[in-house]
PDB file of C-alpha atoms and ligand atoms in Angstrom:
ATOM      1  CA  UNK A  17       2.810-157.280 159.473  1.00 94.00           C
ATOM      2  CA  UNK A  18       3.108-153.475 159.578  1.00 97.00           C
ATOM      3  CA  UNK A  19       1.273-151.445 157.015  1.00 97.00           C
ATOM      4  CA  UNK A  20       3.557-148.832 155.430  1.00 98.00           C
ATOM      5  CA  UNK A  21       2.675-146.003 153.052  1.00 98.00           C
ATOM      6  CA  UNK A  22       5.353-145.055 150.516  1.00 98.00           C
ATOM      7  CA  UNK A  23       4.785-141.704 148.798  1.00 98.00           C
ATOM      8  CA  UNK A  24       6.571-141.038 145.516  1.00 98.00           C
ATOM      9  CA  UNK A  25       6.181-144.751 144.854  1.00 97.00           C
ATOM     10  CA  UNK A  26       6.639-144.474 141.080  1.00 97.00           C
ATOM     11  CA  UNK A  27      10.026-142.808 141.509  1.00 97.00           C
ATOM     12  CA  UNK A  28      13.590-144.084 141.369  1.00 97.00           C
ATOM     13  CA  UNK A  29      14.247-144.599 145.094  1.00 98.00           C
ATOM     14  CA  UNK A  30      10.892-146.278 145.733  1.00 98.00           C
ATOM     15  CA  UNK A  31      11.456-148.667 142.846  1.00 96.00           C
ATOM     16  CA  UNK A  32      14.649-149.928 144.512  1.00 97.00           C
ATOM     17  CA  UNK A  33      13.003-149.926 147.931  1.00 98.00           C
ATOM     18  CA  UNK A  34       9.904-151.900 146.920  1.00 97.00           C
ATOM     19  CA  UNK A  35      12.080-154.629 145.454  1.00 95.00           C
ATOM     20  CA  UNK A  36      14.265-154.826 148.585  1.00 96.00           C
ATOM     21  CA  UNK A  37      11.411-154.674 151.120  1.00 95.00           C
ATOM     22  CA  UNK A  38       9.107-157.116 149.319  1.00 92.00           C
ATOM     23  CA  UNK A  39       7.359-159.432 151.766  1.00 92.00           C
ATOM     24  CA  UNK A  40       8.486-157.573 154.912  1.00 96.00           C
ATOM     25  CA  UNK A  41       5.644-155.038 155.098  1.00 97.00           C
ATOM     26  CA  UNK A  42       2.187-154.456 153.682  1.00 96.00           C
ATOM     27  CA  UNK A  43       3.010-151.675 151.236  1.00 97.00           C
ATOM     28  CA  UNK A  44       0.535-148.972 150.273  1.00 98.00           C
ATOM     29  CA  UNK A  45       2.041-147.159 147.299  1.00 98.00           C
ATOM     30  CA  UNK A  46       1.061-143.665 146.311  1.00 98.00           C
ATOM     31  CA  UNK A  47       2.082-141.237 143.586  1.00 97.00           C
ATOM     32  CA  UNK A  48       0.742-138.668 141.164  1.00 96.00           C
ATOM     33  CA  UNK A  49       1.969-140.890 138.368  1.00 95.00           C
ATOM     34  CA  UNK A  50       0.749-144.404 137.660  1.00 94.00           C
ATOM     35  CA  UNK A  51       2.785-147.328 138.942  1.00 93.00           C
ATOM     36  CA  UNK A  52       4.731-149.514 136.485  1.00 86.00           C
ATOM     37  CA  UNK A  53       3.407-152.730 138.061  1.00 88.00           C
ATOM     38  CA  UNK A  54       2.255-154.061 141.397  1.00 89.00           C
ATOM     39  CA  UNK A  55       3.737-156.968 143.313  1.00 90.00           C
ATOM     40  CA  UNK A  56       1.822-159.281 145.646  1.00 87.00           C
ATOM     41  CA  UNK A  57       0.788-157.490 148.837  1.00 85.00           C
ATOM     42  CA  UNK A  58       1.106-154.002 147.331  1.00 95.00           C
ATOM     43  CA  UNK A  59      -1.790-151.606 146.862  1.00 96.00           C
ATOM     44  CA  UNK A  60      -1.768-148.350 144.878  1.00 97.00           C
ATOM     45  CA  UNK A  61      -3.556-145.061 145.612  1.00 98.00           C
ATOM     46  CA  UNK A  62      -3.157-142.112 143.254  1.00 97.00           C
ATOM     47  CA  UNK A  63      -2.707-138.825 145.114  1.00 98.00           C
ATOM     48  CA  UNK A  64      -1.485-135.270 144.690  1.00 97.00           C
ATOM     49  CA  UNK A  65       0.338-134.454 147.916  1.00 98.00           C
ATOM     50  CA  UNK A  66      -0.222-130.740 147.429  1.00 97.00           C
ATOM     51  CA  UNK A  67      -3.915-131.437 148.185  1.00 97.00           C
ATOM     52  CA  UNK A  68      -4.639-132.018 151.866  1.00 98.00           C
ATOM     53  CA  UNK A  69      -7.701-134.161 151.072  1.00 98.00           C
ATOM     54  CA  UNK A  70      -5.461-136.575 149.140  1.00 98.00           C
ATOM     55  CA  UNK A  71      -2.856-136.661 151.901  1.00 98.00           C
ATOM     56  CA  UNK A  72      -5.572-137.447 154.472  1.00 98.00           C
ATOM     57  CA  UNK A  73      -6.966-140.248 152.321  1.00 98.00           C
ATOM     58  CA  UNK A  74      -3.668-142.062 151.776  1.00 98.00           C
ATOM     59  CA  UNK A  75      -2.336-141.793 155.364  1.00 98.00           C
ATOM     60  CA  UNK A  76      -5.455-143.296 156.935  1.00 98.00           C
ATOM     61  CA  UNK A  77      -4.847-146.550 158.808  1.00 98.00           C
ATOM     62  CA  UNK A  78      -1.121-147.088 158.181  1.00 98.00           C
ATOM     63  CA  UNK A  79       1.541-147.752 160.834  1.00 98.00           C
ATOM     64  CA  UNK A  80       4.267-145.673 159.186  1.00 98.00           C
ATOM     65  CA  UNK A  81       4.908-143.355 156.250  1.00 98.00           C
ATOM     66  CA  UNK A  82       8.047-143.366 154.116  1.00 98.00           C
ATOM     67  CA  UNK A  83       7.789-139.937 152.533  1.00 98.00           C
ATOM     68  CA  UNK A  84       9.671-139.916 149.225  1.00 98.00           C
ATOM     69  CA  UNK A  85       7.196-138.000 147.043  1.00 98.00           C
ATOM     70  CA  UNK A  86       8.210-134.610 145.739  1.00 97.00           C
ATOM     71  CA  UNK A  87      10.347-132.643 143.323  1.00 95.00           C
ATOM     72  CA  UNK A  88      13.664-134.435 143.528  1.00 94.00           C
ATOM     73  CA  UNK A  89      16.128-131.985 141.957  1.00 92.00           C
ATOM     74  CA  UNK A  90      16.699-128.230 141.747  1.00 91.00           C
ATOM     75  CA  UNK A  91      13.879-126.495 139.922  1.00 88.00           C
ATOM     76  CA  UNK A  92      11.589-123.535 139.572  1.00 87.00           C
ATOM     77  CA  UNK A  93      10.394-122.197 142.917  1.00 90.00           C
ATOM     78  CA  UNK A  94       6.739-122.836 142.020  1.00 91.00           C
ATOM     79  CA  UNK A  95       7.442-126.564 141.598  1.00 91.00           C
ATOM     80  CA  UNK A  96       9.503-126.812 144.768  1.00 94.00           C
ATOM     81  CA  UNK A  97       6.884-124.878 146.714  1.00 96.00           C
ATOM     82  CA  UNK A  98       4.004-127.077 145.638  1.00 95.00           C
ATOM     83  CA  UNK A  99       5.597-130.502 145.843  1.00 96.00           C
ATOM     84  CA  UNK A 100       8.170-130.121 148.634  1.00 97.00           C
ATOM     85  CA  UNK A 101       6.805-127.408 150.920  1.00 98.00           C
ATOM     86  CA  UNK A 102       3.026-127.770 150.657  1.00 98.00           C
ATOM     87  CA  UNK A 103       3.221-131.500 149.890  1.00 98.00           C
ATOM     88  CA  UNK A 104       5.549-132.180 152.797  1.00 98.00           C
ATOM     89  CA  UNK A 105       3.418-130.144 155.221  1.00 98.00           C
ATOM     90  CA  UNK A 106       0.301-131.993 154.103  1.00 98.00           C
ATOM     91  CA  UNK A 107       1.920-135.393 154.663  1.00 98.00           C
ATOM     92  CA  UNK A 108       3.064-134.551 158.209  1.00 98.00           C
ATOM     93  CA  UNK A 109      -0.203-132.875 159.137  1.00 98.00           C
ATOM     94  CA  UNK A 110      -2.376-135.615 157.605  1.00 98.00           C
ATOM     95  CA  UNK A 111      -0.331-138.259 159.436  1.00 98.00           C
ATOM     96  CA  UNK A 112      -0.840-136.403 162.721  1.00 98.00           C
ATOM     97  CA  UNK A 113      -4.595-136.104 162.164  1.00 98.00           C
ATOM     98  CA  UNK A 114      -4.789-139.806 161.272  1.00 98.00           C
ATOM     99  CA  UNK A 115      -2.687-140.721 164.331  1.00 98.00           C
ATOM    100  CA  UNK A 116       0.162-142.239 162.329  1.00 98.00           C
ATOM    101  CA  UNK A 117       3.074-141.998 164.735  1.00 95.00           C
ATOM    102  CA  UNK A 118       6.092-142.808 162.592  1.00 98.00           C
ATOM    103  CA  UNK A 119       7.352-140.843 159.564  1.00 98.00           C
ATOM    104  CA  UNK A 120      10.554-141.395 157.602  1.00 98.00           C
ATOM    105  CA  UNK A 121      11.488-138.318 155.611  1.00 99.00           C
ATOM    106  CA  UNK A 122      13.716-138.457 152.529  1.00 98.00           C
ATOM    107  CA  UNK A 123      15.970-135.465 153.042  1.00 98.00           C
ATOM    108  CA  UNK A 124      19.068-135.015 150.960  1.00 98.00           C
ATOM    109  CA  UNK A 125      22.799-134.400 150.968  1.00 98.00           C
ATOM    110  CA  UNK A 126      21.780-131.078 149.365  1.00 98.00           C
ATOM    111  CA  UNK A 127      20.460-129.828 152.738  1.00 98.00           C
ATOM    112  CA  UNK A 128      24.137-129.630 153.724  1.00 98.00           C
ATOM    113  CA  UNK A 129      25.629-129.233 150.237  1.00 98.00           C
ATOM    114  CA  UNK A 130      27.597-126.064 150.999  1.00 98.00           C
ATOM    115  CA  UNK A 131      29.915-127.836 153.421  1.00 98.00           C
ATOM    116  CA  UNK A 132      33.326-128.189 151.822  1.00 98.00           C
ATOM    117  CA  UNK A 133      34.394-131.620 150.713  1.00 98.00           C
ATOM    118  CA  UNK A 134      37.418-131.482 152.963  1.00 97.00           C
ATOM    119  CA  UNK A 135      35.180-131.240 156.053  1.00 98.00           C
ATOM    120  CA  UNK A 136      33.724-134.357 157.674  1.00 98.00           C
ATOM    121  CA  UNK A 137      30.254-133.592 159.041  1.00 98.00           C
ATOM    122  CA  UNK A 138      27.910-135.404 161.409  1.00 98.00           C
ATOM    123  CA  UNK A 139      24.153-135.161 161.997  1.00 98.00           C
ATOM    124  CA  UNK A 140      24.535-132.188 164.379  1.00 98.00           C
ATOM    125  CA  UNK A 141      25.897-129.607 161.911  1.00 98.00           C
ATOM    126  CA  UNK A 142      23.588-126.715 161.043  1.00 98.00           C
ATOM    127  CA  UNK A 143      22.040-126.875 157.570  1.00 98.00           C
ATOM    128  CA  UNK A 144      23.880-125.383 154.595  1.00 98.00           C
ATOM    129  CA  UNK A 145      21.524-125.959 151.656  1.00 98.00           C
ATOM    130  CA  UNK A 146      22.951-125.545 148.169  1.00 96.00           C
ATOM    131  CA  UNK A 147      19.718-124.861 146.223  1.00 95.00           C
ATOM    132  CA  UNK A 148      16.000-124.107 146.531  1.00 94.00           C
ATOM    133  CA  UNK A 149      15.623-127.883 146.511  1.00 96.00           C
ATOM    134  CA  UNK A 150      18.060-128.115 149.439  1.00 97.00           C
ATOM    135  CA  UNK A 151      16.123-125.427 151.315  1.00 98.00           C
ATOM    136  CA  UNK A 152      12.929-127.456 150.873  1.00 98.00           C
ATOM    137  CA  UNK A 153      14.680-130.461 152.431  1.00 98.00           C
ATOM    138  CA  UNK A 154      15.749-128.328 155.393  1.00 98.00           C
ATOM    139  CA  UNK A 155      12.087-127.287 155.681  1.00 98.00           C
ATOM    140  CA  UNK A 156      11.078-130.959 155.869  1.00 98.00           C
ATOM    141  CA  UNK A 157      13.703-131.642 158.531  1.00 98.00           C
ATOM    142  CA  UNK A 158      12.467-128.668 160.577  1.00 98.00           C
ATOM    143  CA  UNK A 159       8.858-129.756 160.187  1.00 98.00           C
ATOM    144  CA  UNK A 160       9.828-133.218 161.420  1.00 98.00           C
ATOM    145  CA  UNK A 161      11.509-131.699 164.450  1.00 98.00           C
ATOM    146  CA  UNK A 162       8.401-129.622 165.210  1.00 98.00           C
ATOM    147  CA  UNK A 163       6.025-132.570 164.858  1.00 98.00           C
ATOM    148  CA  UNK A 164       8.252-134.727 167.086  1.00 98.00           C
ATOM    149  CA  UNK A 165       8.596-132.131 169.853  1.00 98.00           C
ATOM    150  CA  UNK A 166       5.094-130.696 169.761  1.00 98.00           C
ATOM    151  CA  UNK A 167       2.942-133.677 168.822  1.00 98.00           C
ATOM    152  CA  UNK A 168       5.052-136.626 169.954  1.00 98.00           C
ATOM    153  CA  UNK A 169       5.487-138.046 166.455  1.00 98.00           C
ATOM    154  CA  UNK A 170       8.425-140.354 165.746  1.00 98.00           C
ATOM    155  CA  UNK A 171      10.480-138.869 162.939  1.00 99.00           C
ATOM    156  CA  UNK A 172      13.421-140.427 161.126  1.00 99.00           C
ATOM    157  CA  UNK A 173      15.215-138.073 158.725  1.00 99.00           C
ATOM    158  CA  UNK A 174      17.495-139.639 156.124  1.00 99.00           C
ATOM    159  CA  UNK A 175      19.880-137.256 154.355  1.00 98.00           C
ATOM    160  CA  UNK A 176      20.176-139.448 151.295  1.00 98.00           C
ATOM    161  CA  UNK A 177      23.321-139.385 149.175  1.00 98.00           C
ATOM    162  CA  UNK A 178      22.688-141.054 145.814  1.00 98.00           C
ATOM    163  CA  UNK A 179      20.790-144.322 145.543  1.00 98.00           C
ATOM    164  CA  UNK A 180      22.047-146.539 142.716  1.00 97.00           C
ATOM    165  CA  UNK A 181      23.523-149.920 141.953  1.00 97.00           C
ATOM    166  CA  UNK A 182      26.870-148.296 141.301  1.00 96.00           C
ATOM    167  CA  UNK A 183      28.284-144.762 141.416  1.00 96.00           C
ATOM    168  CA  UNK A 184      29.095-143.169 138.075  1.00 93.00           C
ATOM    169  CA  UNK A 185      31.407-140.304 139.039  1.00 95.00           C
ATOM    170  CA  UNK A 186      33.935-139.254 141.656  1.00 96.00           C
ATOM    171  CA  UNK A 187      31.507-137.255 143.785  1.00 96.00           C
ATOM    172  CA  UNK A 188      29.144-140.173 144.027  1.00 97.00           C
ATOM    173  CA  UNK A 189      31.905-142.375 145.420  1.00 98.00           C
ATOM    174  CA  UNK A 190      31.484-140.265 148.578  1.00 98.00           C
ATOM    175  CA  UNK A 191      27.675-140.349 148.730  1.00 98.00           C
ATOM    176  CA  UNK A 192      26.816-143.752 147.246  1.00 98.00           C
ATOM    177  CA  UNK A 193      23.834-145.551 148.811  1.00 98.00           C
ATOM    178  CA  UNK A 194      23.245-149.100 147.605  1.00 98.00           C
ATOM    179  CA  UNK A 195      19.671-150.432 147.426  1.00 98.00           C
ATOM    180  CA  UNK A 196      20.259-153.086 150.101  1.00 98.00           C
ATOM    181  CA  UNK A 197      21.791-150.521 152.487  1.00 98.00           C
ATOM    182  CA  UNK A 198      18.824-148.226 151.742  1.00 98.00           C
ATOM    183  CA  UNK A 199      16.441-151.033 152.688  1.00 98.00           C
ATOM    184  CA  UNK A 200      18.355-151.731 155.899  1.00 98.00           C
ATOM    185  CA  UNK A 201      18.245-148.075 156.968  1.00 98.00           C
ATOM    186  CA  UNK A 202      14.555-147.701 156.082  1.00 98.00           C
ATOM    187  CA  UNK A 203      13.729-150.870 158.048  1.00 98.00           C
ATOM    188  CA  UNK A 204      15.484-149.410 161.104  1.00 98.00           C
ATOM    189  CA  UNK A 205      13.490-146.217 160.609  1.00 98.00           C
ATOM    190  CA  UNK A 206      10.231-148.176 160.527  1.00 98.00           C
ATOM    191  CA  UNK A 207      10.910-150.755 163.231  1.00 98.00           C
ATOM    192  CA  UNK A 208      13.355-149.370 165.791  1.00 98.00           C
ATOM    193  CA  UNK A 209      11.423-148.689 169.000  1.00 98.00           C
ATOM    194  CA  UNK A 210      11.848-145.428 170.888  1.00 96.00           C
ATOM    195  CA  UNK A 211      12.730-143.076 168.037  1.00 98.00           C
ATOM    196  CA  UNK A 212      11.722-139.458 168.690  1.00 98.00           C
ATOM    197  CA  UNK A 213      13.632-137.336 166.181  1.00 98.00           C
ATOM    198  CA  UNK A 214      16.752-138.626 164.467  1.00 98.00           C
ATOM    199  CA  UNK A 215      18.861-137.413 161.567  1.00 98.00           C
ATOM    200  CA  UNK A 216      21.032-139.983 159.787  1.00 99.00           C
ATOM    201  CA  UNK A 217      22.956-140.007 156.526  1.00 98.00           C
ATOM    202  CA  UNK A 218      21.564-142.314 153.856  1.00 98.00           C
ATOM    203  CA  UNK A 219      24.861-143.590 152.524  1.00 98.00           C
ATOM    204  CA  UNK A 220      26.730-146.880 152.300  1.00 98.00           C
ATOM    205  CA  UNK A 221      29.962-147.644 154.137  1.00 98.00           C
ATOM    206  CA  UNK A 222      31.995-145.626 151.626  1.00 98.00           C
ATOM    207  CA  UNK A 223      35.762-145.323 152.098  1.00 98.00           C
ATOM    208  CA  UNK A 224      35.583-141.752 150.701  1.00 97.00           C
ATOM    209  CA  UNK A 225      32.560-140.675 152.771  1.00 98.00           C
ATOM    210  CA  UNK A 226      32.246-137.054 153.923  1.00 96.00           C
ATOM    211  CA  UNK A 227      29.972-138.083 156.753  1.00 98.00           C
ATOM    212  CA  UNK A 228      30.431-139.203 160.310  1.00 98.00           C
ATOM    213  CA  UNK A 229      27.358-141.443 160.352  1.00 98.00           C
ATOM    214  CA  UNK A 230      27.734-142.529 163.975  1.00 98.00           C
ATOM    215  CA  UNK A 231      24.120-141.650 164.734  1.00 98.00           C
ATOM    216  CA  UNK A 232      22.925-144.242 162.230  1.00 98.00           C
ATOM    217  CA  UNK A 233      25.403-146.735 163.655  1.00 98.00           C
ATOM    218  CA  UNK A 234      24.113-146.067 167.190  1.00 98.00           C
ATOM    219  CA  UNK A 235      20.639-147.001 165.931  1.00 98.00           C
ATOM    220  CA  UNK A 236      21.927-150.314 164.559  1.00 98.00           C
ATOM    221  CA  UNK A 237      22.785-149.484 160.931  1.00 98.00           C
ATOM    222  CA  UNK A 238      25.559-151.719 159.555  1.00 98.00           C
ATOM    223  CA  UNK A 239      25.926-150.889 155.850  1.00 98.00           C
ATOM    224  CA  UNK A 240      27.294-153.737 153.766  1.00 98.00           C
ATOM    225  CA  UNK A 241      28.500-151.901 150.676  1.00 98.00           C
ATOM    226  CA  UNK A 242      31.441-149.603 149.949  1.00 98.00           C
ATOM    227  CA  UNK A 243      31.609-147.641 146.681  1.00 98.00           C
ATOM    228  CA  UNK A 244      35.380-148.121 146.562  1.00 97.00           C
ATOM    229  CA  UNK A 245      34.983-151.362 144.622  1.00 96.00           C
ATOM    230  CA  UNK A 246      33.718-149.201 141.706  1.00 96.00           C
ATOM    231  CA  UNK A 247      36.415-146.498 141.944  1.00 96.00           C
ATOM    232  CA  UNK A 248      38.738-147.926 139.314  1.00 96.00           C
ATOM    233  CA  UNK A 249      35.957-147.888 136.704  1.00 95.00           C
ATOM    234  CA  UNK A 250      35.186-144.163 137.132  1.00 94.00           C
ATOM    235  CA  UNK A 251      36.389-142.036 134.242  1.00 91.00           C
ATOM    236  CA  UNK A 252      37.834-138.741 135.611  1.00 89.00           C
ATOM    237  CA  UNK A 253      35.818-135.658 134.569  1.00 91.00           C
ATOM    238  CA  UNK A 254      36.680-131.999 134.976  1.00 92.00           C
ATOM    239  CA  UNK A 255      34.373-130.316 137.502  1.00 91.00           C
ATOM    240  CA  UNK A 256      33.452-126.632 137.773  1.00 92.00           C
ATOM    241  CA  UNK A 257      35.731-125.169 140.504  1.00 93.00           C
ATOM    242  CA  UNK A 258      32.762-124.379 142.795  1.00 93.00           C
ATOM    243  CA  UNK A 259      31.260-127.821 142.329  1.00 93.00           C
ATOM    244  CA  UNK A 260      34.628-129.418 143.029  1.00 95.00           C
ATOM    245  CA  UNK A 261      34.966-127.528 146.304  1.00 97.00           C
ATOM    246  CA  UNK A 262      31.620-128.364 147.898  1.00 97.00           C
ATOM    247  CA  UNK A 263      29.807-131.559 148.814  1.00 98.00           C
ATOM    248  CA  UNK A 264      26.686-130.549 146.859  1.00 97.00           C
ATOM    249  CA  UNK A 265      28.615-130.556 143.577  1.00 95.00           C
ATOM    250  CA  UNK A 266      26.917-128.806 140.655  1.00 92.00           C
ATOM    251  CA  UNK A 267      23.875-127.842 142.752  1.00 94.00           C
ATOM    252  CA  UNK A 268      26.126-125.166 144.291  1.00 94.00           C
ATOM    253  CA  UNK A 269      26.391-123.223 141.020  1.00 89.00           C
ATOM    254  CA  UNK A 270      23.906-124.469 138.403  1.00 84.00           C
ATOM    255  CA  UNK A 271      20.586-122.708 137.895  1.00 76.00           C
ATOM    256  CA  UNK A 272      17.543-123.542 135.867  1.00 59.00           C
ATOM    257  CA  UNK A 273      16.397-121.128 133.164  1.00 47.00           C
ATOM    258  CA  UNK A 274      13.355-119.953 135.152  1.00 52.00           C
ATOM    259  CA  UNK A 275      14.900-119.001 138.457  1.00 57.00           C
ATOM    260  CA  UNK A 276      15.868-116.926 140.228  1.00 58.00           C
ATOM    261  CA  UNK A 277      13.593-114.441 138.495  1.00 55.00           C
ATOM    262  CA  UNK A 278      15.362-111.171 137.646  1.00 53.00           C
ATOM    263  CA  UNK A 279      14.781-108.268 140.046  1.00 55.00           C
ATOM    264  CA  UNK A 280      12.488-105.528 138.660  1.00 55.00           C
ATOM    265  CA  UNK A 281      14.403-103.401 136.168  1.00 58.00           C
ATOM    266  CA  UNK A 282      17.290-105.902 135.861  1.00 50.00           C
ATOM    267  CA  UNK A 283      18.037-108.295 133.033  1.00 54.00           C
ATOM    268  CA  UNK A 284      18.138-112.018 133.737  1.00 48.00           C
ATOM    269  CA  UNK A 285      21.698-113.091 134.493  1.00 46.00           C
ATOM    270  CA  UNK A 286      23.271-115.159 131.764  1.00 42.00           C
ATOM    271  CA  UNK A 287      25.159-117.316 134.204  1.00 39.00           C
ATOM    272  CA  UNK A 288      22.214-119.696 134.247  1.00 40.00           C
ATOM    273  CA  UNK A 289      22.640-123.044 132.573  1.00 43.00           C
ATOM    274  CA  UNK A 290      20.254-125.006 130.421  1.00 41.00           C
ATOM    275  CA  UNK A 291      21.644-128.202 131.806  1.00 47.00           C
ATOM    276  CA  UNK A 292      19.427-129.884 134.337  1.00 49.00           C
ATOM    277  CA  UNK A 293      21.218-130.886 137.512  1.00 52.00           C
ATOM    278  CA  UNK A 294      19.122-134.099 137.573  1.00 58.00           C
ATOM    279  CA  UNK A 295      22.082-136.118 136.371  1.00 54.00           C
ATOM    280  CA  UNK A 296      24.255-134.570 139.064  1.00 59.00           C
ATOM    281  CA  UNK A 297      22.096-135.556 142.018  1.00 64.00           C
TER     282      UNK A 297
HETATM  283  N1  NAD B  84      17.484-140.444 144.053  1.00 67.28           N
HETATM  284  C1  NAD B  84      18.319-140.205 145.051  1.00 67.28           C
HETATM  285  O1  NAD B  84      19.393-140.781 145.158  1.00 67.28           O
HETATM  286  C2  NAD B  84      17.957-139.179 146.107  1.00 67.28           C
HETATM  287  C3  NAD B  84      18.970-138.505 146.788  1.00 67.28           C
HETATM  288  C4  NAD B  84      18.632-137.611 147.811  1.00 67.28           C
HETATM  289  C5  NAD B  84      17.296-137.412 148.127  1.00 67.28           C
HETATM  290  N2  NAD B  84      16.327-138.058 147.412  1.00 67.28           N
HETATM  291  C6  NAD B  84      14.916-137.796 147.766  1.00 67.28           C
HETATM  292  O2  NAD B  84      14.241-139.042 147.817  1.00 67.28           O
HETATM  293  C7  NAD B  84      12.928-138.906 147.279  1.00 67.28           C
HETATM  294  C8  NAD B  84      12.743-139.870 146.110  1.00 67.28           C
HETATM  295  O3  NAD B  84      13.693-139.554 145.106  1.00 67.28           O
HETATM  296  P1  NAD B  84      13.597-140.185 143.645  1.00 67.28           P
HETATM  297  O4  NAD B  84      14.951-140.137 143.061  1.00 67.28           O
HETATM  298  O5  NAD B  84      12.868-141.461 143.694  1.00 67.28           O
HETATM  299  O6  NAD B  84      12.731-139.067 142.921  1.00 67.28           O
HETATM  300  P2  NAD B  84      11.803-139.244 141.641  1.00 67.28           P
HETATM  301  O7  NAD B  84      11.696-137.895 141.032  1.00 67.28           O
HETATM  302  O8  NAD B  84      12.263-140.385 140.805  1.00 67.28           O
HETATM  303  O9  NAD B  84      10.408-139.631 142.306  1.00 67.28           O
HETATM  304  C9  NAD B  84       9.635-138.728 143.034  1.00 67.28           C
HETATM  305  C10 NAD B  84       8.179-139.103 142.852  1.00 67.28           C
HETATM  306  O10 NAD B  84       7.367-138.151 143.547  1.00 67.28           O
HETATM  307  C11 NAD B  84       6.198-137.951 142.778  1.00 67.28           C
HETATM  308  N3  NAD B  84       5.601-136.644 143.067  1.00 67.28           N
HETATM  309  C12 NAD B  84       6.099-135.413 142.782  1.00 67.28           C
HETATM  310  N4  NAD B  84       5.224-134.463 143.164  1.00 67.28           N
HETATM  311  C13 NAD B  84       4.167-135.115 143.719  1.00 67.28           C
HETATM  312  C14 NAD B  84       2.941-134.682 144.274  1.00 67.28           C
HETATM  313  N5  NAD B  84       2.615-133.370 144.349  1.00 67.28           N
HETATM  314  N6  NAD B  84       2.076-135.617 144.726  1.00 67.28           N
HETATM  315  C15 NAD B  84       2.369-136.932 144.633  1.00 67.28           C
HETATM  316  N7  NAD B  84       3.520-137.408 144.111  1.00 67.28           N
HETATM  317  C16 NAD B  84       4.411-136.503 143.656  1.00 67.28           C
HETATM  318  C17 NAD B  84       6.670-138.018 141.324  1.00 67.28           C
HETATM  319  O11 NAD B  84       5.576-138.356 140.463  1.00 67.28           O
HETATM  320  C18 NAD B  84       7.726-139.082 141.381  1.00 67.28           C
HETATM  321  O12 NAD B  84       7.266-140.352 141.003  1.00 67.28           O
HETATM  322  C19 NAD B  84      12.773-137.452 146.879  1.00 67.28           C
HETATM  323  O13 NAD B  84      12.142-136.765 147.934  1.00 67.28           O
HETATM  324  C20 NAD B  84      14.197-136.977 146.717  1.00 67.28           C
HETATM  325  O14 NAD B  84      14.307-135.594 146.941  1.00 67.28           O
HETATM  326  C21 NAD B  84      16.632-138.909 146.410  1.00 67.28           C
END
């Protein structure tokens, strides 16, 4: 049985994934935060990914890494920098030093969030991040490409839509990713022989999808769920005109209170919102 490290194991995606993958792999779970509970065959190692020593400790002796740990929404640059830039670098570099060949990287629809909704995109489009968060995901994708080409690592990038049991708004009908489809795609990423560097969309077989996910299909992905079955239950909501135009939704216009910092001599712009985009992911 393969031994697989999951970073960000206390988070939302990992909680779905652990349930779905139970019994298929030996799971080493790691997070800054404590874990809610451990199942049979799971082990837990606390780690701060922004510390290389921690990253080296947790990647030792595993067959693959599913890298989910990080800051998972738009936020202050300092947070993004530490968790998603330094943390991501440390995970790739520690895996290389520990001779772990295979890494699955949780990228996001927000790495391409400034593509218009009326455009169907595949895995070959150039990045169009919609936020500092999105930029950090593009960084992770680029790092994966570098480590594949330069060091022969096997890198599987998943541009995840929104993982949940059911979508709760119109936008999410296009990016829905059910837990069992997530588990199928992750299993392909761990087990498929011959992967060098691949980008796939982490979404179900949604009727309203914005993605041409033929690269995932080529690798054997056959999603079983379609968000359309939930469409009738969605209550229509008015969207900001910018959000309504682009795939990234509210990430294309919302800001946090801290960032971007005002330029010297200028007042902070009042277009920033106190609302966190967490709920809009
Ligand atoms: N939830 C989704 O549908 C979705 C969509 C697109 C992309 N993603 C990506 O998938 C991954 C998992 O998302 P999630 O929704 O489970 O996020 P989450 O915020 O629920 O979990 C992320 C976990 O990472 C941990 N973490 C943060 N900084 C860390 C550090 N420095 N060291 C160690 N652990 C750290 C947090 O403690 C947290 O438990 C993230 O990388 C996210 O960007 C998620």
